[in-house]
XYZ file of C-alpha atoms in Angstrom:
719
model
C 59.632 0.498 -55.759
C 57.911 3.924 -55.604
C 54.387 4.749 -54.474
C 52.524 8.053 -54.147
C 49.578 8.597 -51.823
C 47.348 11.653 -52.459
C 44.734 12.421 -49.800
C 42.218 15.220 -49.916
C 39.580 16.563 -47.537
C 37.848 19.871 -46.681
C 39.232 22.299 -44.153
C 37.055 24.146 -41.668
C 37.475 27.858 -41.014
C 39.915 30.358 -42.453
C 43.186 28.876 -41.200
C 44.226 26.104 -43.585
C 46.298 23.232 -42.213
C 46.495 19.542 -43.106
C 43.547 17.564 -41.845
C 41.385 20.448 -40.626
C 37.875 19.195 -39.888
C 38.714 15.445 -39.944
C 38.314 13.434 -36.767
C 39.425 9.808 -36.592
C 40.612 7.371 -33.930
C 43.169 4.932 -35.329
C 45.102 2.153 -33.574
C 47.806 0.250 -35.451
C 48.628 -3.171 -33.981
C 51.984 -4.437 -35.256
C 53.179 -8.001 -34.899
C 56.617 -7.587 -33.299
C 57.318 -11.280 -32.819
C 60.634 -12.692 -34.003
C 58.972 -14.557 -36.849
C 58.212 -11.263 -38.624
C 61.904 -10.858 -39.480
C 61.863 -14.103 -41.431
C 61.695 -14.297 -45.212
C 58.132 -14.136 -46.532
C 57.015 -12.005 -43.588
C 58.278 -8.443 -42.975
C 62.057 -8.607 -43.079
C 62.346 -5.094 -44.584
C 60.070 -3.667 -41.848
C 57.491 -2.164 -44.196
C 55.200 -2.083 -41.151
C 57.519 0.500 -39.559
C 57.472 2.617 -42.726
C 53.691 2.747 -43.131
C 53.190 3.316 -39.394
C 55.472 6.345 -39.575
C 53.567 7.485 -42.650
C 50.275 7.305 -40.753
C 51.893 9.236 -37.905
C 52.463 12.055 -40.415
C 49.098 12.135 -42.193
C 46.329 10.583 -40.082
C 44.105 13.319 -38.561
C 42.691 12.952 -35.069
C 44.147 10.369 -32.687
C 46.733 7.691 -33.407
C 48.271 4.973 -31.239
C 50.629 2.119 -32.084
C 50.440 -1.139 -30.113
C 53.227 -3.736 -30.081
C 52.999 -7.303 -28.809
C 53.805 -8.060 -25.196
C 56.425 -10.665 -24.354
C 55.021 -12.692 -21.456
C 58.493 -13.164 -20.057
C 60.142 -9.835 -20.879
C 57.030 -7.786 -19.946
C 55.984 -9.862 -16.951
C 56.440 -6.872 -14.604
C 53.549 -5.136 -16.349
C 51.186 -8.084 -16.009
C 49.873 -9.733 -12.844
C 51.479 -13.179 -12.917
C 51.873 -16.326 -10.878
C 55.504 -17.508 -10.712
C 56.075 -21.111 -11.796
C 59.866 -21.354 -11.748
C 59.653 -23.393 -14.933
C 61.103 -23.018 -18.395
C 59.481 -23.889 -21.705
C 60.411 -23.649 -25.397
C 59.853 -20.114 -26.688
C 56.918 -19.739 -29.082
C 59.082 -17.602 -31.388
C 62.748 -17.763 -32.310
C 63.698 -20.966 -30.515
C 65.405 -21.278 -27.148
C 63.854 -21.524 -23.711
C 61.554 -18.953 -22.080
C 60.217 -18.560 -18.575
C 56.755 -20.040 -18.082
C 54.400 -17.294 -16.825
C 50.872 -18.132 -15.669
C 47.844 -15.853 -15.328
C 46.669 -15.649 -11.676
C 43.076 -16.057 -12.783
C 41.239 -16.011 -16.114
C 40.929 -12.470 -17.492
C 43.476 -10.952 -15.093
C 45.800 -9.794 -17.869
C 43.178 -8.135 -20.066
C 41.574 -6.575 -16.995
C 44.874 -5.048 -15.854
C 45.327 -3.511 -19.320
C 41.827 -2.026 -19.379
C 42.298 -0.574 -15.872
C 45.739 0.920 -16.583
C 46.211 4.645 -16.064
C 47.422 6.910 -18.846
C 50.940 7.016 -17.401
C 51.128 3.199 -17.464
C 50.092 2.623 -21.072
C 53.605 2.306 -22.478
C 54.283 -0.624 -20.138
C 51.483 -2.459 -21.927
C 52.954 -1.858 -25.374
C 50.887 1.263 -26.154
C 52.533 4.316 -27.712
C 50.204 7.282 -28.334
C 51.160 10.041 -30.751
C 49.745 12.729 -28.449
C 52.097 11.689 -25.603
C 55.197 12.701 -27.593
C 56.511 16.253 -27.824
C 56.316 16.188 -31.617
C 55.442 13.917 -34.509
C 59.134 13.541 -35.346
C 59.857 12.414 -31.783
C 56.985 9.936 -31.967
C 58.271 8.531 -35.270
C 61.768 8.187 -33.822
C 60.461 6.143 -30.893
C 58.647 3.764 -33.247
C 61.933 2.172 -34.356
C 62.594 0.628 -30.934
C 58.912 0.244 -30.100
C 58.323 -1.985 -33.138
C 61.537 -3.980 -32.911
C 60.879 -7.572 -34.033
C 62.200 -9.256 -30.878
C 59.205 -10.688 -28.987
C 58.987 -14.375 -28.159
C 55.174 -14.538 -28.074
C 52.160 -13.503 -30.178
C 49.519 -12.641 -27.534
C 47.160 -10.709 -29.839
C 44.477 -11.135 -27.177
C 46.371 -8.568 -25.078
C 47.033 -6.308 -28.077
C 43.311 -6.053 -28.878
C 42.567 -5.404 -25.183
C 45.151 -2.592 -25.372
C 43.359 -1.137 -28.407
C 40.090 -1.212 -26.467
C 41.809 0.627 -23.580
C 43.088 3.283 -26.001
C 39.616 3.901 -27.462
C 38.147 4.147 -23.958
C 40.745 6.771 -23.048
C 39.908 8.882 -26.077
C 36.098 8.446 -25.845
C 35.431 11.730 -27.638
C 32.488 10.942 -29.873
C 30.676 7.874 -31.100
C 30.427 9.577 -34.487
C 34.220 9.503 -35.002
C 35.349 6.646 -37.231
C 37.360 4.139 -35.191
C 39.777 1.829 -36.920
C 42.177 -0.926 -35.874
C 44.831 -1.892 -38.424
C 46.193 -5.341 -37.576
C 49.582 -6.172 -39.155
C 50.591 -9.756 -38.404
C 51.330 -13.268 -39.519
C 47.748 -14.129 -38.549
C 48.750 -16.539 -35.786
C 47.826 -16.055 -32.130
C 48.905 -17.873 -28.973
C 45.259 -18.049 -27.875
C 43.050 -17.940 -30.989
C 39.710 -18.515 -29.255
C 40.204 -15.701 -26.734
C 41.609 -13.468 -29.483
C 38.519 -14.128 -31.585
C 36.271 -13.086 -28.674
C 38.285 -9.880 -28.207
C 37.997 -9.111 -31.919
C 34.238 -9.568 -31.875
C 33.922 -7.368 -28.763
C 35.701 -4.539 -30.577
C 33.488 -4.914 -33.632
C 30.421 -4.743 -31.387
C 31.662 -1.271 -30.356
C 31.575 -0.169 -34.035
C 35.328 -0.450 -34.492
C 36.405 -1.294 -38.040
C 39.227 -3.858 -38.104
C 41.523 -4.206 -41.115
C 43.602 -7.393 -41.110
C 46.829 -7.310 -43.138
C 48.519 -10.713 -43.156
C 52.039 -11.125 -44.469
C 52.530 -13.568 -47.333
C 53.618 -16.642 -45.394
C 51.067 -16.009 -42.647
C 47.726 -17.642 -41.871
C 44.446 -15.869 -42.726
C 42.192 -18.391 -40.961
C 41.760 -16.473 -37.693
C 40.916 -13.196 -39.452
C 38.473 -14.966 -41.751
C 36.844 -16.725 -38.807
C 36.281 -13.292 -37.241
C 34.361 -12.236 -40.346
C 37.146 -9.975 -41.611
C 38.448 -9.790 -45.170
C 42.193 -10.267 -44.676
C 44.569 -8.701 -47.192
C 47.705 -10.649 -48.040
C 50.884 -8.555 -48.124
C 53.781 -9.821 -50.243
C 55.820 -6.627 -50.684
C 56.198 -3.063 -49.414
C 54.202 -1.961 -52.475
C 51.303 -4.185 -51.384
C 51.522 -2.590 -47.944
C 51.338 0.930 -49.391
C 48.311 0.080 -51.537
C 46.547 -1.528 -48.586
C 47.204 1.483 -46.355
C 45.980 3.806 -49.113
C 42.686 1.909 -49.274
C 42.347 2.004 -45.486
C 43.051 5.716 -45.499
C 40.437 6.251 -48.211
C 37.831 4.687 -45.987
C 38.931 6.598 -42.871
C 38.576 9.963 -44.615
C 35.521 8.980 -46.688
C 37.156 9.096 -50.117
C 36.293 5.960 -52.094
C 37.567 7.093 -55.498
C 40.568 4.940 -56.339
C 43.409 5.330 -58.829
C 46.432 2.976 -58.620
C 49.161 2.742 -61.228
C 52.890 2.737 -61.740
C 54.721 5.986 -62.350
C 56.715 4.473 -65.186
C 53.554 3.394 -67.003
C 51.365 6.383 -66.116
C 52.975 9.213 -64.127
C 49.859 11.407 -64.386
C 46.436 11.259 -62.765
C 43.238 13.289 -62.973
C 42.299 15.577 -60.084
C 38.526 15.757 -59.823
C 36.307 18.769 -59.123
C 35.553 20.003 -55.578
C 38.764 18.631 -54.042
C 39.960 20.898 -51.256
C 43.275 19.537 -49.910
C 45.911 17.137 -51.185
C 48.733 15.146 -49.698
C 51.160 13.430 -52.070
C 53.261 10.809 -50.303
C 56.150 9.637 -52.446
C 57.604 6.235 -51.507
C 60.722 4.593 -52.857
C 63.987 2.965 -51.932
C 66.837 4.681 -50.093
C 67.812 6.644 -53.212
C 64.669 8.791 -53.093
C 66.055 12.307 -52.594
C 63.046 14.412 -53.554
C 59.803 14.612 -55.467
C 57.553 17.204 -57.077
C 53.891 17.224 -58.094
C 53.112 19.330 -61.191
C 49.643 20.831 -61.732
C 47.716 21.528 -64.946
C 48.585 25.247 -64.901
C 52.250 24.876 -64.059
C 51.868 24.578 -60.298
C 54.835 22.945 -58.555
C 54.373 21.398 -55.119
C 57.493 19.993 -53.479
C 57.326 16.890 -51.330
C 58.828 18.601 -48.283
C 55.846 18.653 -45.927
C 57.052 15.479 -44.143
C 59.376 12.544 -44.717
C 60.366 9.256 -43.133
C 62.210 5.963 -43.451
C 61.461 2.433 -42.317
C 64.188 -0.179 -42.049
C 65.101 -1.460 -45.502
C 61.554 -0.887 -46.787
C 62.362 2.522 -48.258
C 61.727 6.252 -47.884
C 58.657 8.468 -48.214
C 58.276 12.198 -48.765
C 55.028 14.141 -48.382
C 53.737 17.145 -50.349
C 50.683 19.036 -49.070
C 48.612 21.633 -50.906
C 45.152 23.171 -50.650
C 42.431 23.650 -53.277
C 44.079 21.668 -56.075
C 42.960 22.666 -59.545
C 41.028 19.994 -61.412
C 42.841 18.447 -64.327
C 45.947 16.420 -65.009
C 48.654 16.294 -62.325
C 52.027 14.624 -62.805
C 54.409 13.078 -60.273
C 58.164 13.517 -60.719
C 60.561 11.732 -58.381
C 64.313 12.053 -57.971
C 65.633 8.573 -57.322
C 63.641 6.011 -55.421
C 64.195 3.000 -57.623
C 63.078 1.839 -61.019
C 59.762 0.382 -59.951
C 57.342 3.253 -59.476
C 53.765 3.070 -58.194
C 51.284 5.475 -56.720
C 47.859 5.484 -55.084
C 45.598 8.525 -55.374
C 43.007 9.355 -52.720
C 40.824 12.389 -53.498
C 38.470 13.493 -50.780
C 35.555 15.633 -51.885
C 34.131 18.486 -49.853
C 30.586 17.114 -50.205
C 28.701 16.514 -46.977
C 25.086 15.499 -46.235
C 22.983 17.655 -43.900
C 19.508 17.115 -42.437
C 17.255 20.095 -43.189
C 13.988 19.001 -41.618
C 12.210 18.169 -39.476
C 13.642 19.365 -36.200
C 10.519 18.070 -34.464
C 8.064 15.353 -35.377
C 5.108 13.415 -34.017
C 5.189 9.752 -33.227
C 3.026 7.525 -35.429
C 2.784 10.292 -38.050
C 4.303 10.131 -41.499
C 6.802 12.949 -41.946
C 9.231 13.914 -44.675
C 12.904 13.597 -43.766
C 14.630 16.173 -45.975
C 18.388 16.433 -46.518
C 20.691 18.432 -48.772
C 24.268 18.029 -49.918
C 26.644 20.748 -48.719
C 29.618 21.635 -50.901
C 32.831 23.538 -50.286
C 34.203 25.253 -47.215
C 31.295 27.709 -47.274
C 28.820 24.837 -46.942
C 26.522 25.994 -49.741
C 23.776 23.691 -50.967
C 24.828 21.685 -54.016
C 22.303 22.030 -56.848
C 24.317 20.984 -59.906
C 22.225 18.295 -61.592
C 25.199 16.374 -62.997
C 26.915 16.283 -59.622
C 23.794 15.178 -57.735
C 22.860 12.549 -60.313
C 25.760 10.280 -59.346
C 25.170 10.561 -55.586
C 23.190 8.170 -53.428
C 21.807 9.461 -50.131
C 20.320 7.151 -47.517
C 19.119 7.666 -43.967
C 19.281 5.194 -41.103
C 16.560 5.764 -38.517
C 15.020 3.434 -35.945
C 16.707 0.379 -37.464
C 15.599 1.141 -41.020
C 17.681 2.232 -43.988
C 15.679 4.482 -46.310
C 16.672 5.669 -49.772
C 16.273 9.441 -50.095
C 15.075 10.675 -53.496
C 14.964 13.955 -55.397
C 12.632 12.898 -58.191
C 9.396 14.572 -57.110
C 7.805 11.289 -56.050
C 6.143 10.617 -52.705
C 6.768 13.413 -50.229
C 9.552 14.961 -52.320
C 8.220 18.396 -53.256
C 10.222 19.290 -56.378
C 12.284 17.051 -58.614
C 15.915 18.036 -59.087
C 15.993 20.858 -56.515
C 18.789 19.270 -54.475
C 16.499 18.402 -51.543
C 16.443 14.636 -50.977
C 13.391 13.226 -49.214
C 12.349 10.006 -47.500
C 9.065 9.267 -45.708
C 9.191 7.852 -42.189
C 6.795 7.225 -39.328
C 8.525 7.525 -35.942
C 7.633 4.980 -33.292
C 9.905 6.154 -30.457
C 9.532 9.356 -28.430
C 12.414 11.668 -27.486
C 15.654 12.535 -29.291
C 15.766 9.942 -32.066
C 19.169 9.503 -33.783
C 19.240 9.965 -37.547
C 22.269 8.921 -39.584
C 22.780 10.234 -43.116
C 25.020 8.338 -45.541
C 26.225 10.024 -48.730
C 27.872 7.759 -51.294
C 29.318 8.576 -54.694
C 32.383 8.023 -56.802
C 34.179 10.760 -54.843
C 32.550 10.599 -51.410
C 31.520 8.176 -48.693
C 30.425 10.213 -45.670
C 28.316 9.558 -42.570
C 26.723 12.362 -40.563
C 24.909 11.964 -37.238
C 21.857 14.092 -36.399
C 18.639 13.727 -34.445
C 14.938 14.587 -34.506
C 12.907 15.505 -31.436
C 9.893 13.189 -31.514
C 6.901 13.787 -29.283
C 3.679 11.838 -28.717
C 0.901 11.382 -31.248
C -1.993 13.726 -32.034
C -4.910 13.379 -34.455
C -7.969 15.611 -34.865
C -10.843 14.807 -37.226
C -13.455 17.289 -35.985
C -14.496 20.324 -38.002
C -13.533 23.945 -37.466
C -14.226 25.269 -33.967
C -16.320 28.469 -33.920
C -15.794 30.907 -31.045
C -17.440 34.273 -30.316
C -15.071 36.548 -28.430
C -17.795 39.185 -28.017
C -17.450 42.957 -27.959
C -14.209 44.634 -26.974
C -12.847 48.133 -26.703
C -9.332 49.404 -27.131
C -6.830 48.302 -24.448
C -9.048 45.310 -23.775
C -8.929 41.496 -23.825
C -11.379 38.653 -24.307
C -10.517 35.004 -23.535
C -12.484 31.790 -23.951
C -11.667 28.199 -22.971
C -11.093 25.759 -25.835
C -12.898 22.453 -25.864
C -12.028 19.975 -28.601
C -11.735 16.204 -28.778
C -8.670 14.609 -30.358
C -6.587 11.456 -30.124
C -3.710 12.731 -28.030
C -1.051 10.490 -26.506
C 2.043 11.646 -24.702
C 3.668 15.086 -24.826
C 3.266 16.776 -28.193
C 4.882 19.952 -29.494
C 2.227 22.398 -30.746
C 2.598 25.558 -32.828
C 0.136 28.480 -32.981
C -0.544 29.879 -36.453
C -2.394 33.119 -37.254
C -3.999 32.401 -40.619
C -4.719 35.963 -41.816
C -3.430 39.446 -41.224
C -4.768 41.057 -38.050
C -5.699 44.747 -37.754
C -3.103 46.892 -36.044
C -2.828 46.490 -32.273
C -4.838 43.243 -32.374
C -3.169 40.125 -31.069
C -4.424 36.541 -30.987
C -2.853 33.993 -28.689
C -3.358 30.460 -27.439
C -2.591 29.702 -23.817
C -1.754 26.444 -22.091
C -0.537 26.364 -18.496
C 1.295 29.702 -18.110
C 2.586 29.762 -21.679
C 1.139 32.178 -24.248
C 1.631 31.196 -27.884
C 1.535 33.889 -30.549
C 1.980 33.383 -34.261
C 4.779 30.862 -34.842
C 5.417 30.109 -31.161
C 5.631 26.500 -29.996
C 5.355 24.612 -26.737
C 4.834 21.055 -25.539
C 1.493 20.031 -24.079
C 0.231 16.774 -22.608
C -3.241 15.232 -22.878
C -5.850 16.837 -20.629
C -4.179 20.234 -20.313
C -6.582 23.170 -20.671
C -6.282 25.544 -23.629
C -7.531 29.128 -23.888
C -7.824 31.473 -26.856
C -7.498 35.233 -26.320
C -7.859 38.411 -28.359
C -6.002 41.434 -26.984
C -6.245 45.011 -28.235
C -3.771 47.830 -27.749
C -4.248 51.360 -26.465
C -4.778 52.710 -29.974
C -6.517 49.749 -31.586
C -8.940 50.662 -34.404
C -12.438 49.288 -34.721
C -12.722 45.866 -36.355
C -15.198 43.064 -36.964
C -14.584 39.330 -37.467
C -17.476 37.282 -38.791
C -16.526 33.625 -38.395
C -13.500 33.497 -40.706
C -10.517 31.187 -40.150
C -8.241 33.312 -38.013
C -6.226 30.881 -35.902
C -5.078 27.252 -35.849
C -3.244 24.927 -33.500
C -0.903 22.552 -35.338
C 1.027 19.586 -34.034
C 4.595 20.633 -34.800
C 6.423 18.751 -37.501
C 3.309 17.804 -39.483
C 1.437 19.475 -42.322
C -1.289 16.840 -42.303
C -4.745 18.412 -41.924
C -5.636 15.754 -39.343
C -2.932 17.234 -37.052
C -4.350 20.789 -37.192
C -7.234 22.277 -35.163
C -8.763 25.309 -37.016
C -10.583 28.133 -35.195
C -13.219 30.357 -36.819
C -13.546 33.497 -34.703
C -16.122 36.236 -34.265
C -15.561 39.563 -32.498
C -16.412 43.252 -32.597
C -13.883 45.809 -31.453
C -14.951 49.409 -30.821
C -11.655 51.185 -31.116
C -10.579 54.775 -30.959
C -12.083 57.238 -33.448
C -10.029 58.620 -36.244
C -9.078 61.833 -34.480
C -8.464 60.101 -31.134
C -6.062 57.701 -32.804
C -4.262 60.266 -34.903
C -4.298 63.528 -32.922
C -0.788 63.011 -31.608
C 0.482 62.463 -35.111
C -1.423 65.506 -36.364
C 0.007 67.647 -33.583
C 3.476 66.375 -34.322
C 2.975 67.156 -38.000
C 1.766 70.679 -37.173
C 4.757 71.311 -34.927
C 7.027 69.982 -37.626
C 5.496 72.365 -40.174
C 5.872 75.311 -37.791
C 9.467 74.371 -37.109
C 10.112 74.121 -40.834
C 8.529 77.548 -41.444
C 10.609 79.126 -38.703
C 13.768 77.412 -39.872
C 13.147 78.534 -43.415
C 12.636 82.076 -42.147
C 16.183 82.085 -40.818
C 17.712 80.121 -43.680
C 16.196 82.338 -46.367
C 17.302 85.604 -44.708
C 20.592 87.197 -45.710
C 23.598 88.029 -43.553
C 26.449 90.520 -43.883
C 29.729 89.180 -45.209
C 31.946 88.132 -42.320
C 34.650 90.624 -43.326
C 32.399 93.639 -44.040
C 33.663 96.879 -42.418
C 32.046 100.354 -42.297
C 34.559 103.201 -42.521
C 33.347 106.635 -41.281
C 34.908 110.000 -42.156
C 34.273 113.286 -40.267
C 35.490 115.686 -43.012
C 35.345 115.885 -46.750
C 39.065 115.570 -47.341
C 38.719 111.892 -46.297
C 42.144 112.000 -44.708
C 41.233 110.130 -41.547
C 38.637 107.335 -41.260
C 37.579 104.909 -38.552
C 36.719 101.242 -39.321
C 33.789 99.441 -37.658
C 33.475 95.647 -38.362
C 29.739 95.144 -38.831
C 29.273 91.678 -37.340
C 30.937 92.490 -34.057
C 27.953 94.601 -33.018
C 24.977 93.095 -31.323
C 21.778 93.069 -33.374
C 23.522 92.934 -36.744
C 22.552 89.276 -37.406
C 19.568 88.055 -39.376
C 16.163 87.245 -37.894
C 13.217 85.089 -38.865
C 12.269 86.280 -42.351
C 14.384 89.414 -41.724
C 17.641 90.223 -43.391
C 20.556 91.378 -41.270
C 20.566 95.187 -40.693
C 22.886 97.748 -39.190
C 22.410 101.484 -38.486
C 24.898 104.322 -38.787
C 24.201 107.133 -36.313
C 24.841 110.817 -36.911
C 27.320 110.935 -34.016
C 29.506 108.381 -35.755
C 28.260 105.287 -33.907
C 27.228 101.851 -35.214
C 24.052 100.245 -33.825
C 22.339 96.930 -34.474
C 18.677 96.299 -35.216
C 16.195 96.371 -32.326
C 12.638 95.046 -32.464
C 11.510 97.658 -29.907
C 12.740 100.957 -31.267
C 14.962 102.698 -33.767
C 18.473 103.396 -32.436
C 18.936 106.993 -31.230
C 20.462 109.258 -33.844
C 20.254 106.688 -36.665
C 20.658 108.376 -40.037
C 21.489 105.483 -42.423
C 20.304 101.876 -42.525
C 22.295 99.150 -44.262
C 20.635 95.808 -45.101
C 22.081 92.532 -46.426
C 20.045 91.158 -49.302
C 20.962 88.185 -51.499
C 24.727 88.758 -51.495
C 24.172 92.499 -51.905
C 24.104 95.477 -49.560
C 21.231 97.958 -49.610
C 21.411 101.477 -48.123
C 18.640 103.973 -47.273
C 18.473 107.179 -45.338
C 16.452 107.017 -42.124
C 13.408 109.286 -41.943
C 13.524 110.080 -45.644
C 17.005 111.609 -45.498
C 18.610 111.629 -48.912
C 21.991 110.030 -49.510
C 24.585 111.220 -51.946
C 27.078 109.098 -53.927
C 30.416 110.490 -55.075
C 30.774 109.888 -58.804
C 33.921 111.967 -59.526
C 36.574 114.009 -57.862
C 34.051 116.636 -56.784
C 30.843 115.351 -58.336
C 28.088 113.845 -56.195
C 24.748 112.258 -57.196
C 21.800 112.621 -54.866
C 19.952 109.381 -53.961
C 16.325 109.521 -52.922
C 15.607 108.824 -49.283
C 12.307 107.091 -50.105
C 13.813 103.805 -51.246
C 16.817 101.515 -50.806
C 19.822 101.763 -53.084
C 22.297 99.023 -53.924
C 25.587 99.779 -52.214
C 28.885 98.626 -53.656
C 32.039 97.962 -51.717
C 34.519 100.847 -51.840
C 31.994 103.514 -52.984
C 31.820 106.719 -50.898
C 28.490 107.935 -49.599
C 27.351 110.928 -47.589
C 24.232 112.688 -46.299
C 22.755 115.512 -48.286
C 23.195 118.727 -46.271
C 26.126 117.497 -44.169
C 29.737 118.045 -45.133
C 31.112 116.294 -42.070
C 29.586 112.825 -42.489
C 30.801 110.315 -45.045
C 31.009 106.479 -45.095
C 31.964 103.560 -47.242
C 31.769 99.760 -46.838
C 34.952 97.777 -47.334
C 36.036 94.165 -47.100
C 38.225 93.801 -44.063
């Protein structure tokens, strides 16, 4: 026999590992009495196999509880010695008669046991082992079918003790899986213990082996499942797992008849658990695009019931997947559990008023990113309900009632809260691929109703940097604390601020606070230091709304009048005008420097003292002070008649200056000082005279001199 279990659910966060984001508390109670080894019960120990399987795949917390033997385990239980023997309830022979010191002593001792004592009471928790493999190894001895009694009363008390020890969240699904022959040594007390667990919102699944008795489970209001083979056990555990992880979509078939199954859309993780006889040596799951996932994530055996191997993969592609197994027996079966990433979420309200009809609005989140699902085909097959204050309400997205827009993915139900405080709200999303519950809450305050007209207030005349406040007097039906929100209804002039005050709390636009009946309210207009003049003439400027309601009867409107004499135009803007003027001046000055020209960094003046030009002295222009550019002044340098270089001075002309050089738009200009004429050598002995009344463009490497001097020559070179 071969079975495959595929389980899928969404991961949270970037790191992907099996079971991320799923929280469950599961206790498996296994009948370990001697009768379970008999034919028609569990002789192949399928219970051991599926318990090991759950140890591998169940997210959250897991514990396995065996039956206590009143004689063998008497040291763990308070007992009153009798010294008598009696026929054993299981397996024949004689057993010691053990009495309870007083009614309830045994169950009380189990509930009061410390964590280190739990194993004495037949409790083995997965978290107490160093690893899952170590936990699975211990299950073989823990679930040995060698007990002489069937005290399920104590086993259910042990399950209650386990849940109390975890006690993490009431929102976590809690499940007890009861594997037994259905018979108890004390059926009445066992029934009471069962009902006490159910009252704590624990779901109990009763699996009764074929020759067992389903009467006790049925009397407890359970729907017992009869198990006749290991294959029945696998199918039953698959269904239980579907419910635990909120994945109702079911596909069961044999591999021989139909080795393939359809993976649906929006599935985020998959486990494939391959089950078969001892010949199962491996298995592979093939995807629609050639993906191959080996069943090597986990594996286990269980007595003569067979072997399982687990494959895990994330984000499976929708389409046809096929299971291939190596060995495992001729009879092949599989169960597919696909868990969608869909999740309901309450959008509004966060706050509401008692005795006021409000719209409860929810959306469906999809994928690891939690985006709102809006696909019409997807949403059409979903049913969303909300449980609040003992009522179950159908949420609709058809535009009827308080639902704003049909088909926008926002499901709505109308409700009128009667309680005050944090009121629990439970959303239930059901579809072919999903069955999820989400807990939330709404903060509900007292009731408020106002049926008076607009309140007119005259705040008088104000100046800049001023304030005017008036007390508010209005009559409304107000019971209990109510959350109020201030709303400014139109745009205020600059540096004008409206606020409502209650106690020492100032509410500006959008602010909220809680107020009780009889508390005094004040409305204020405040102006800033540079507020302009303004006039209000009885328009709707402000309102006070009971938070969580858009009903006009929960809103108090205020029509306001005021006259503000603010700063004049120049008084308000002179700083900005001054800043603008300074900015313009700075720009003009900066441009004066930027637009002026500078000498090339490598420019050098070479001076000669005789006409044979045999010896010359180089003078790098930019190393002399005063040779840089100024504001709207190009860089200049002077050559003096005594063979010196001098920079520009705003105060006076350098002594002895005979030639001025000026940088101008990537050119050099030269002019004689005081009208002196320059001469330019144009041949070996030919010279052209240049007028001293204007500047002349100077080229690098050309030789110049002064007319009338045969001992003064210069040229400009690139250094």
